XYZ file of C-alpha atoms in Angstrom:
768
model
C 75.443 150.817 90.602
C 78.976 150.585 91.989
C 78.605 153.955 93.727
C 75.465 152.736 95.470
C 77.201 149.524 96.557
C 80.091 151.616 97.863
C 77.750 153.874 99.843
C 76.010 150.901 101.445
C 79.321 149.259 102.323
C 80.613 152.503 103.862
C 77.449 152.965 105.887
C 77.605 149.394 107.193
C 81.251 149.800 108.174
C 80.489 153.025 110.042
C 77.704 151.346 111.976
C 79.873 148.305 112.590
C 82.810 150.223 114.002
C 80.587 152.471 116.110
C 79.433 149.342 117.942
C 81.509 147.662 120.671
C 80.972 144.172 119.217
C 83.239 144.706 116.209
C 86.054 146.074 118.357
C 85.639 143.394 120.984
C 85.950 140.695 118.327
C 89.102 142.325 116.959
C 90.593 142.520 120.466
C 89.785 138.880 121.259
C 90.988 137.790 117.823
C 94.261 139.679 118.341
C 94.812 138.222 121.826
C 94.171 134.638 120.676
C 96.327 134.847 117.575
C 99.065 136.675 119.479
C 99.027 134.045 122.216
C 99.369 131.235 119.686
C 102.223 133.014 117.914
C 104.032 133.782 121.170
C 103.754 130.176 122.370
C 105.064 128.714 119.117
C 107.931 131.220 118.962
C 108.861 130.568 122.605
C 109.012 126.817 121.920
C 111.324 127.389 118.960
C 113.583 129.651 121.026
C 113.756 127.092 123.838
C 114.497 124.244 121.427
C 117.225 126.271 119.727
C 118.876 127.176 123.029
C 118.837 123.479 124.010
C 120.675 122.608 120.803
C 117.804 121.007 118.898
C 117.214 121.480 115.192
C 114.482 124.043 114.484
C 114.219 123.566 110.718
C 110.721 124.131 109.401
C 110.141 127.070 111.721
C 107.610 128.605 109.317
C 105.481 125.476 109.381
C 105.843 125.172 113.143
C 104.592 128.707 113.750
C 101.742 128.830 111.239
C 100.796 125.385 109.927
C 101.541 122.968 112.754
C 98.658 120.729 113.817
C 99.702 121.344 117.401
C 99.063 125.022 117.984
C 99.948 126.526 114.610
C 98.543 130.047 114.314
C 96.636 129.470 111.082
C 95.490 125.904 111.776
C 94.047 126.971 115.124
C 92.593 130.335 114.100
C 90.622 128.788 111.248
C 88.648 126.942 113.926
C 88.036 130.132 115.921
C 86.571 131.896 112.876
C 83.591 129.590 113.237
C 82.604 131.587 116.336
C 83.496 135.135 115.298
C 81.701 135.679 112.017
C 78.110 134.827 113.060
C 78.336 137.483 115.764
C 79.190 140.047 113.100
C 76.661 139.033 110.456
C 73.640 138.327 112.642
C 72.432 141.944 112.423
C 73.310 142.855 108.831
C 69.804 142.279 107.431
C 67.783 141.297 110.494
C 68.179 144.767 112.027
C 66.662 146.262 108.862
C 63.749 143.843 109.147
C 63.175 144.405 112.862
C 63.437 148.202 112.739
C 61.428 148.592 109.561
C 64.236 150.473 107.794
C 64.121 147.850 105.070
C 61.018 149.652 103.747
C 63.033 152.846 103.336
C 65.572 150.907 101.282
C 62.785 149.387 99.185
C 61.337 152.845 98.509
C 64.682 154.192 97.273
C 66.106 153.620 93.775
C 68.239 150.690 94.888
C 68.069 147.008 94.060
C 68.252 144.066 96.412
C 71.447 142.985 94.696
C 73.081 146.313 95.521
C 71.921 146.072 99.128
C 73.296 142.570 99.673
C 76.525 143.057 97.739
C 77.181 146.306 99.614
C 76.683 144.629 102.983
C 78.897 141.749 101.887
C 81.659 144.160 100.815
C 81.577 145.694 104.277
C 82.251 142.248 105.734
C 85.036 141.696 103.209
C 86.713 144.887 104.419
C 86.269 143.846 108.046
C 87.779 140.459 107.136
C 90.789 142.258 105.675
C 91.304 143.981 109.026
C 91.258 140.599 110.778
C 93.748 139.289 108.224
C 95.785 142.455 108.842
C 96.341 141.340 112.430
C 97.657 138.015 111.179
C 99.759 139.881 108.634
C 101.485 141.752 111.465
C 102.378 138.363 112.963
C 103.645 137.320 109.539
C 105.880 140.390 109.265
C 107.273 139.786 112.752
C 108.027 136.156 111.857
C 109.657 137.274 108.630
C 111.981 139.469 110.682
C 112.975 136.868 113.292
C 113.099 133.592 111.302
C 115.974 132.790 108.969
C 114.855 132.166 105.352
C 111.219 132.618 106.330
C 108.864 131.006 103.779
C 106.792 134.136 103.081
C 104.952 132.874 99.941
C 103.631 129.864 101.859
C 102.286 132.071 104.655
C 100.708 134.541 102.214
C 98.836 131.669 100.597
C 97.666 130.643 104.056
C 96.374 134.171 104.653
C 94.483 133.956 101.363
C 92.836 130.725 102.484
C 91.734 132.213 105.801
C 90.387 135.313 104.060
C 88.333 133.208 101.649
C 87.016 131.260 104.641
C 85.960 134.505 106.343
C 84.175 135.611 103.166
C 82.325 132.293 102.941
C 81.215 132.484 106.563
C 80.087 136.083 105.976
C 77.958 135.123 102.963
C 76.284 132.356 104.965
C 75.709 134.758 107.861
C 74.098 137.362 105.596
C 71.700 134.758 104.218
C 70.656 133.593 107.678
C 70.237 137.211 108.773
C 67.779 137.748 105.912
C 65.494 134.967 107.154
C 64.532 136.507 110.474
C 64.171 139.808 112.272
C 65.703 138.361 115.431
C 69.469 138.743 115.551
C 70.034 135.892 118.022
C 68.036 133.539 115.803
C 70.157 134.641 112.832
C 73.358 133.898 114.757
C 72.110 130.468 115.867
C 70.947 129.744 112.330
C 74.388 130.606 110.974
C 75.983 128.237 113.475
C 73.520 125.536 112.361
C 74.348 125.970 108.669
C 78.064 125.886 109.383
C 77.519 122.722 111.420
C 75.660 121.108 108.512
C 78.455 122.063 106.115
C 80.893 120.508 108.582
C 78.970 117.222 108.777
C 77.647 116.802 105.256
C 80.895 115.284 103.999
C 80.012 112.034 105.776
C 76.446 111.750 104.460
C 75.228 109.356 101.728
C 78.692 108.009 101.011
C 77.340 104.789 99.502
C 76.394 106.523 96.240
C 79.142 107.686 93.913
C 77.672 110.918 92.510
C 76.077 111.987 95.798
C 79.329 111.192 97.591
C 81.218 113.542 95.307
C 78.665 116.330 95.801
C 78.350 116.047 99.605
C 82.086 115.713 100.066
C 82.603 118.782 97.912
C 80.078 120.746 99.994
C 81.902 119.846 103.192
C 83.692 122.925 104.552
C 86.216 121.553 107.109
C 89.750 121.527 105.847
C 89.021 123.609 102.741
C 91.521 126.193 103.893
C 93.927 123.478 105.015
C 95.656 123.236 101.640
C 96.100 127.004 101.585
C 97.651 126.891 105.052
C 100.035 124.199 103.800
C 101.046 126.531 100.955
C 99.097 124.904 98.112
C 96.617 126.744 95.913
C 94.183 124.371 94.221
C 91.602 125.659 91.773
C 88.980 123.378 93.314
C 89.339 125.037 96.713
C 89.379 128.555 95.273
C 86.244 127.827 93.265
C 84.635 126.223 96.288
C 84.820 129.457 98.258
C 83.718 131.524 95.255
C 80.742 129.242 94.597
C 79.713 129.150 98.269
C 79.819 132.955 98.453
C 77.826 133.371 95.230
C 75.345 130.678 96.282
C 74.393 132.229 99.604
C 74.379 135.778 98.268
C 72.074 134.621 95.460
C 69.793 132.864 97.970
C 69.687 136.070 100.019
C 68.770 138.173 96.974
C 66.058 135.683 96.002
C 64.722 135.845 99.552
C 64.513 139.647 99.570
C 62.998 139.734 96.066
C 60.246 137.353 97.169
C 59.365 139.671 100.060
C 59.698 142.923 98.133
C 57.857 141.823 94.995
C 55.383 139.410 96.644
C 56.533 136.538 94.425
C 54.667 133.248 94.791
C 56.248 130.632 97.014
C 56.471 128.037 94.237
C 58.476 130.379 92.013
C 60.791 131.345 94.867
C 61.312 127.679 95.749
C 62.103 126.862 92.138
C 64.676 129.640 91.962
C 66.319 128.461 95.179
C 66.487 124.872 93.981
C 67.860 125.994 90.621
C 70.623 128.052 92.249
C 71.534 125.196 94.583
C 71.692 122.655 91.756
C 73.764 125.029 89.636
C 76.220 125.471 92.519
C 76.445 121.696 93.049
C 76.998 121.115 89.327
C 79.764 123.719 89.131
C 81.315 122.255 92.260
C 81.226 118.771 90.736
C 82.971 120.057 87.615
C 85.615 121.894 89.642
C 86.432 118.667 91.497
C 87.202 116.707 88.315
C 90.948 115.927 88.234
C 91.192 116.947 84.578
C 90.038 120.496 85.403
C 92.137 121.152 88.490
C 95.047 123.585 88.551
C 97.680 123.787 91.266
C 100.362 126.123 92.540
C 102.741 125.018 95.288
C 104.052 128.162 96.994
C 106.361 126.413 99.460
C 110.104 126.910 99.034
C 110.796 123.148 98.858
C 107.624 122.223 96.883
C 106.594 119.976 99.731
C 103.025 119.632 98.424
C 104.183 118.332 95.041
C 105.584 115.003 93.890
C 109.354 114.936 93.789
C 110.992 115.166 90.341
C 111.778 111.425 90.270
C 108.136 110.554 90.886
C 107.001 113.068 88.280
C 109.326 111.470 85.729
C 107.852 108.049 86.482
C 104.257 109.262 86.158
C 105.124 111.043 82.898
C 106.134 107.675 81.407
C 102.800 106.056 82.245
C 101.246 106.322 78.794
C 97.620 105.340 78.387
C 94.996 104.738 81.024
C 95.672 103.322 84.455
C 93.318 101.959 87.105
C 94.000 101.393 90.794
C 91.560 98.844 92.189
C 91.347 98.452 95.957
C 90.167 95.039 97.172
C 88.567 95.125 100.615
C 87.866 91.907 102.484
C 85.125 92.277 105.109
C 86.834 89.596 107.212
C 90.252 91.253 107.146
C 90.932 92.519 110.692
C 90.946 96.303 110.893
C 92.693 97.300 107.704
C 89.690 96.719 105.446
C 87.755 99.623 106.906
C 90.309 102.174 105.819
C 88.486 102.185 102.488
C 84.927 101.539 103.665
C 82.343 103.707 101.838
C 82.437 106.489 104.431
C 86.248 106.614 104.155
C 86.467 106.464 100.361
C 87.028 110.163 99.665
C 89.824 110.513 102.255
C 91.333 107.333 100.839
C 91.217 108.747 97.309
C 93.066 111.821 98.520
C 96.085 109.607 99.212
C 96.604 109.680 95.438
C 95.851 113.395 95.021
C 99.431 114.296 94.109
C 99.506 111.567 91.451
C 96.117 112.583 90.035
C 97.575 116.060 89.616
C 100.028 114.707 87.032
C 97.907 111.779 85.812
C 94.315 113.102 85.863
C 92.957 110.190 83.815
C 93.894 107.759 86.583
C 90.860 105.819 87.801
C 90.240 104.621 91.343
C 87.950 101.636 91.904
C 86.873 99.776 95.047
C 85.759 96.149 95.221
C 84.174 94.658 98.341
C 84.209 90.936 99.029
C 84.621 88.365 101.765
C 86.909 85.363 101.799
C 89.073 83.316 104.121
C 91.824 85.279 105.858
C 93.625 85.279 109.183
C 91.372 86.876 111.818
C 91.674 84.995 115.143
C 89.456 87.454 117.032
C 86.582 87.014 114.572
C 86.999 83.226 114.623
C 86.890 83.286 118.420
C 83.784 85.444 118.483
C 81.855 83.432 115.881
C 83.410 79.947 116.117
C 80.644 78.044 114.315
C 79.579 80.672 111.787
C 80.085 80.367 108.031
C 82.094 82.950 106.103
C 78.920 84.691 104.966
C 77.476 84.734 108.464
C 80.669 86.304 109.772
C 80.560 88.899 106.997
C 76.952 89.789 107.819
C 77.804 90.227 111.501
C 80.736 92.472 110.632
C 78.528 94.580 108.360
C 76.005 94.980 111.163
C 78.718 96.265 113.468
C 79.962 98.841 110.962
C 76.568 99.715 109.497
C 77.392 98.463 106.002
C 75.242 96.905 103.292
C 76.163 93.213 103.216
C 74.644 92.840 99.736
C 77.553 94.838 98.285
C 80.109 92.205 99.260
C 81.009 89.530 96.710
C 81.260 85.932 97.864
C 84.462 83.855 97.608
C 83.447 82.162 94.359
C 82.421 85.445 92.749
C 85.628 87.313 93.624
C 87.820 84.394 92.551
C 86.313 84.571 89.078
C 87.591 88.142 88.863
C 90.974 87.844 90.580
C 92.970 85.421 92.717
C 93.994 87.217 95.914
C 95.254 84.145 97.763
C 98.839 85.222 97.080
C 98.079 88.371 99.091
C 96.395 86.271 101.819
C 93.073 87.921 100.948
C 94.064 91.046 102.855
C 93.568 94.717 101.993
C 95.511 95.300 98.784
C 95.488 97.483 95.688
C 96.233 96.329 92.176
C 97.511 98.827 89.635
C 96.599 97.913 86.044
C 97.570 99.746 82.874
C 95.525 99.568 79.702
C 98.342 97.543 78.125
C 97.864 94.828 80.769
C 100.852 95.551 83.007
C 100.104 95.050 86.706
C 101.629 95.805 90.093
C 100.578 95.422 93.726
C 100.357 98.172 96.321
C 99.934 97.120 99.935
C 99.581 98.484 103.445
C 102.254 97.708 106.017
C 102.529 96.589 109.598
C 103.826 99.836 111.016
C 102.404 103.042 112.473
C 102.153 104.765 109.095
C 100.285 101.816 107.572
C 99.726 103.274 104.113
C 102.371 103.444 101.383
C 104.307 106.673 101.067
C 105.426 108.320 97.847
C 108.463 106.034 97.779
C 106.386 102.834 97.701
C 103.711 104.167 95.344
C 106.282 105.434 92.854
C 108.177 102.141 93.072
C 104.982 100.287 92.122
C 104.458 102.610 89.160
C 108.094 102.293 88.126
C 107.642 98.543 87.715
C 105.403 99.368 84.779
C 107.737 101.660 82.896
C 111.093 99.882 83.160
C 112.765 96.621 84.075
C 113.733 96.935 87.712
C 116.625 95.058 89.340
C 116.151 91.413 90.188
C 117.791 90.047 93.317
C 118.749 86.397 93.474
C 119.254 84.595 96.786
C 121.778 81.772 96.562
C 120.582 78.624 98.324
C 121.753 75.042 98.635
C 124.752 75.452 100.956
C 123.068 76.208 104.284
C 122.429 79.896 103.465
C 119.703 81.940 105.144
C 116.309 81.389 103.526
C 114.674 84.350 101.825
C 111.205 82.834 102.331
C 111.426 81.221 105.767
C 109.861 82.768 108.829
C 112.477 81.903 111.447
C 114.405 84.603 113.293
C 117.574 83.836 111.332
C 115.840 83.940 107.943
C 115.546 86.848 105.500
C 111.878 86.849 104.526
C 111.236 90.273 106.086
C 114.162 91.774 104.228
C 113.297 90.051 100.946
C 109.588 89.653 100.365
C 107.499 90.165 103.499
C 104.426 91.882 102.067
C 103.715 93.619 105.366
C 107.231 95.036 105.848
C 107.594 98.442 104.215
C 111.336 98.121 103.565
C 111.215 94.642 102.050
C 112.893 94.543 98.652
C 109.657 93.485 96.979
C 107.849 96.567 98.319
C 110.659 98.890 97.263
C 110.650 97.932 93.588
C 112.878 94.836 93.400
C 111.996 91.353 92.224
C 113.394 88.491 94.290
C 114.029 84.897 93.326
C 116.043 81.822 94.245
C 119.365 81.195 92.518
C 121.079 77.842 92.170
C 124.773 77.859 91.400
C 124.424 74.532 89.586
C 124.011 76.632 86.461
C 125.128 80.034 85.298
C 123.381 82.984 86.924
C 120.633 84.213 84.565
C 121.367 87.447 82.742
C 118.294 89.196 84.158
C 119.608 88.902 87.719
C 121.464 92.068 88.719
C 122.319 91.331 92.348
C 122.902 88.068 94.188
C 122.860 87.587 97.943
C 125.138 84.971 99.555
C 124.784 84.589 103.309
C 126.201 82.426 106.084
C 127.305 79.470 103.936
C 127.878 76.199 105.778
C 129.397 74.353 102.815
C 131.677 75.499 100.019
C 130.714 75.365 96.370
C 131.477 72.430 94.136
C 134.018 73.210 91.376
C 131.191 73.645 88.855
C 129.276 75.953 91.168
C 132.358 77.991 91.931
C 132.994 78.358 88.212
C 129.441 79.662 87.711
C 129.954 82.140 90.546
C 133.236 83.277 89.052
C 131.568 83.746 85.690
C 128.979 86.018 87.361
C 131.734 87.999 89.103
C 133.735 88.338 85.895
C 130.722 89.682 83.991
C 130.430 92.470 86.556
C 127.490 91.197 88.592
C 126.749 92.862 91.918
C 126.909 90.920 95.183
C 125.757 91.295 98.786
C 127.795 88.851 100.885
C 127.025 88.335 104.563
C 129.500 86.406 106.667
C 129.224 84.947 110.153
C 132.089 84.174 112.581
C 130.960 80.565 112.980
C 131.307 80.067 109.215
C 134.684 81.793 108.960
C 136.441 78.846 107.352
C 133.882 78.658 104.545
C 133.139 82.342 104.118
C 136.792 83.411 104.016
C 137.144 81.429 100.782
C 134.526 83.747 99.300
C 135.856 86.949 100.874
C 139.331 86.140 99.577
C 138.093 86.540 96.003
C 137.778 90.243 96.793
C 140.919 90.595 98.898
C 139.272 90.365 102.324
C 138.934 88.010 105.242
C 136.995 87.859 108.494
C 139.035 88.413 111.633
C 139.377 85.629 114.157
C 137.115 85.616 117.190
C 133.916 87.500 117.828
C 133.866 91.261 118.318
C 132.815 92.240 121.835
C 132.428 95.337 123.980
C 131.756 95.683 127.663
C 128.379 97.431 127.821
C 126.020 97.346 130.778
C 122.984 97.692 128.486
C 123.826 95.118 125.839
C 125.173 91.619 125.670
C 128.918 91.761 125.075
C 128.773 90.335 121.544
C 126.017 92.728 120.373
C 128.064 95.379 118.602
C 126.772 98.737 117.443
C 128.143 99.675 114.020
C 128.292 103.317 112.950
C 127.969 104.655 109.374
C 131.091 106.365 108.070
C 131.323 109.729 106.347
C 132.614 107.922 103.251
C 129.454 105.795 103.125
C 127.311 108.894 103.383
C 129.250 110.716 100.678
C 129.792 107.970 98.104
C 127.364 105.105 98.739
C 123.844 106.295 99.612
C 122.045 109.224 101.171
C 120.459 106.868 103.726
C 123.762 106.673 105.538
C 124.032 110.450 105.652
C 120.591 110.515 107.213
C 121.764 107.953 109.770
C 124.793 110.056 110.644
C 122.723 113.206 111.108
C 120.287 111.341 113.353
C 123.100 109.442 115.109
C 121.658 106.094 114.130
C 123.425 102.715 114.142
C 122.921 99.174 112.951
C 123.114 96.302 115.387
C 125.597 93.603 114.357
C 125.316 90.759 116.883
C 128.045 88.126 116.926
C 130.030 89.815 114.191
C 133.584 89.560 112.953
C 135.685 92.404 111.621
C 136.690 92.650 107.967
C 140.340 93.139 107.035
C 141.887 93.605 103.616
C 144.547 91.019 102.798
C 145.155 91.777 99.121
C 144.448 94.421 96.518
C 142.106 92.938 93.911
C 141.644 96.168 91.991
C 138.544 97.358 93.801
C 137.859 100.809 95.165
C 137.252 100.271 98.868
C 134.771 102.204 101.023
C 134.455 101.329 104.687
C 130.705 101.661 105.264
C 130.236 100.765 108.934
C 132.755 100.579 111.753
C 132.727 99.784 115.455
C 133.141 102.322 118.233
C 136.502 104.065 118.560
C 137.302 102.424 121.897
C 136.460 99.321 123.864
C 135.957 96.833 121.019
C 138.181 93.805 120.515
C 138.110 90.337 118.951
C 137.282 87.942 121.777
C 139.077 84.576 121.426
C 138.418 82.923 124.790
C 134.862 83.563 126.000
C 132.020 81.777 124.241
C 129.246 82.188 126.815
C 128.336 85.860 126.611
C 125.345 85.539 128.936
C 126.955 84.268 132.136
C 130.667 84.935 131.601
C 132.421 88.304 131.670
C 134.629 89.241 128.745
C 138.144 90.479 129.383
C 140.706 91.813 126.930
C 143.767 89.551 126.682
C 146.348 90.935 124.213
C 148.704 88.037 124.917
C 146.594 85.589 122.924
C 146.018 87.930 119.988
C 143.005 89.962 121.116
C 143.314 93.477 119.693
C 141.347 96.544 120.758
C 140.794 98.878 117.803
C 138.258 100.168 115.307
C 136.969 97.292 113.167
C 135.200 97.473 109.834
C 131.949 95.497 109.933
C 130.537 96.457 106.512
C 132.676 97.234 103.459
C 131.743 98.343 99.936
C 133.842 97.492 96.872
C 133.498 98.777 93.334
C 135.323 98.543 90.009
C 134.750 99.089 86.311
C 133.861 95.979 84.313
C 133.315 96.818 80.685
C 130.784 99.644 80.461
C 129.285 99.113 83.903
C 130.376 99.477 87.497
C 130.441 96.361 89.619
C 129.343 96.887 93.224
C 129.854 94.531 96.137
C 128.976 94.782 99.827
C 130.674 92.568 102.420
C 129.557 92.205 106.030
C 131.049 90.344 108.967
C 127.600 89.530 110.323
C 124.657 87.743 108.752
C 122.151 88.494 111.529
C 122.021 92.266 111.025
C 119.211 92.052 108.441
C 117.547 88.875 109.688
C 113.895 88.665 110.716
C 114.735 88.605 114.414
C 117.146 91.523 114.359
C 114.592 93.973 112.986
C 112.710 93.641 116.262
C 115.655 94.377 118.547
C 115.401 97.426 120.794
C 118.602 99.158 121.800
C 118.182 101.300 124.944
C 121.233 103.482 124.293
C 120.987 104.098 120.549
C 118.589 104.356 117.612
C 118.918 101.203 115.543
C 118.069 101.467 111.846
C 119.098 98.141 110.348
C 116.663 98.491 107.475
C 118.788 101.422 106.254
C 121.466 98.906 105.306
C 118.875 97.389 102.956
C 117.526 100.594 101.463
C 120.934 102.282 101.220
C 122.932 99.263 100.112
C 120.518 98.113 97.427
C 119.948 101.679 96.248
C 123.689 101.822 95.538
C 123.808 98.391 93.907
C 120.792 99.171 91.704
C 122.593 102.251 90.341
C 120.223 104.531 92.270
C 117.116 103.180 90.547
C 115.258 101.785 93.573
C 114.227 102.446 96.284
C 112.936 105.658 94.712
C 114.789 108.772 95.784
C 112.031 111.066 97.072
C 114.251 113.463 98.987
C 113.363 117.114 99.117
C 115.684 120.036 99.836
C 116.244 120.630 103.519
C 113.966 123.278 104.989
C 116.111 126.431 105.149
C 114.233 128.176 107.975
C 116.364 126.536 110.646
C 117.239 129.452 112.894
C 115.417 132.007 115.035
C 117.151 135.352 115.523
C 115.685 136.148 118.955
C 116.378 134.790 122.416
C 114.073 134.399 125.404
C 114.064 138.092 126.233
C 113.166 139.026 122.672
C 110.424 136.392 122.498
C 108.899 137.818 125.692
C 108.902 141.315 124.214
C 107.136 139.989 121.128
C 104.678 138.077 123.306
C 103.591 141.117 125.309
C 103.496 143.264 122.179
C 100.911 141.021 120.534
C 99.017 139.970 123.659
C 98.827 143.361 125.422
C 100.050 146.315 123.359
C 98.178 145.513 120.120
C 94.869 144.581 121.841
C 95.054 147.723 124.013
C 95.679 149.806 120.900
C 92.638 148.294 119.177
C 90.526 148.753 122.297
C 91.717 152.356 122.598
C 90.723 153.166 119.036
C 87.323 151.585 119.594
C 86.723 153.533 122.821
C 87.828 156.788 121.173
C 85.368 156.327 118.293
C 82.583 155.357 120.667
C 83.155 158.441 122.888
C 83.368 160.677 119.823
C 80.099 159.336 118.491
C 78.400 159.734 121.869
C 79.647 163.341 121.966
C 78.004 164.007 118.627
């Protein structure tokens, strides 16, 4: 049997390589892949010579969405394979040679498997061209991620095999080669579109989405092997080869149409059933071949998921009247939405995802303007008409309120995570370009369920900034704005109001005191001192206008705010808008966020700030976190109108030009814990208004003061640390001349070599 299959495969390969089509496809394939490789390599060389970071060179060359060799070539395969397979069986039918095969002691299975093996060998030659590009990249890229690229090659090879099996089946249906090619294109088009069909029905959605071919090799290209994708290609190959064998058997043995139809339906249903089983999270296996495990949850997230004992359900609530965001999880988007939790399902396969559709009052000015006199239901029906949805699937306000009260989330798109033990947490989308929560936010929501996370108390009652107000000077964005990704509440903290009329509750780990207008009463000060003495953490934000009050507080830690307002003559910024730079000490000993800021040359804006100076040693370890520029900054004592007046340094009245500390971190041991305190000379730097400031000459990242500072004060618990090792492939060993040599080698020399071999074989055959 195997010898016969081998003989058929060898014969098909001989015929294939004696024809110009096979060689032409190899030449075109080599030119296209070589051109893509040369372009990506040239861009890396240019970027490196200009001084830019080229880390992730492997991904850039092969897996980039913008011209990556593998990501682009997988789309070209759609056109190559039908041209190769269109004649595999149809030529036998048209020439009548199929009768000779039928008269020989050979089965239809041997015929089809032999022809398929010939295409597998041809596919290996195509992959061999890409392998040459891989070897060249391995030689010129530092710490090249070879395992990732080899997995990508595997994915492309499986894709070629799947296309070949489909092409063989279509070739068996007709004696016309052009019809076979067009039919193959049609089937591939159906498999590309079927993922969006019948998405309103759960089981059918799973089957059609599984049958969808686009992107199946995408995980391989990214360096991830998933058993579902491997089995998909295997099942597709077996399915179409089986259909081809059934087709030939029906012709050869004159089997009745009903029996043949039944066999075809049985094979198709078996393939769909196996595909459904392979897609179950409990049965999936994974292998991340990338050097930094970039397709896998970070260790911190894995530890959190491992602690989630028992069942867990994530329910997504979708309001039809919510502007825009609700349709991210509409029925035809459900499967892509579920894939947002793919990495978590890998480690928690019993996790359930549910979707609930409803309509209720929410802020949607455009909808109100369009349908001013319509009821809520009438608006919902109109929206469903626009998006082609079934309005009967949407619960009314009374019905949804019996299940859950979403008024606290303003009836917007939101997910609720519920464990079997009753613990709950919210997961939201955010008002930024990314929109959906990243691993950091998802893991923070899960972490709420497995441990007591830090609680932040905002002191009020003395003119402090409000943590719930919406004014520019307030702190609602920083504290609990549900739509702001970096708000404490979205990063795993609980926030609450604190009154100093009584002792600070034991469950509060950090208190925020900002911009006080009045000093504490003796009783309040005693309660504050009790909190300090017990080792409580503090975030204290001063303001030059409140120097007299705030210096009383700073003095408890051996600091005071300098006189005047810090200014700098800058043609792009108002004089009192100071840019503060993270220090190396902050990056090394406080939080990794500040190291990231230093590498990216980021700053925080500190408008109308004072400097911080140490006046006494209170036993704290001091770390200067942010400082002003090295030159041109002084404490302005005369000018107060920074819009119309021009500032001028006047040393005679005590104005001093130097480097000023604007943010300082203090720490000390108190019992068995470490007390951590952050002092700032500006209270506006994390206010609602300041997050919207644009700085033309620098990259402002004020939210990093929140994420980095509170990460330190929470003893590195939250925000979740989801860092991965830096990509090591950050250097290319060739320059422009070398990249040009490589370019012409792959775009001219290799194609000419392939063309020469093809011409030589053709001439030799003609001579015979």
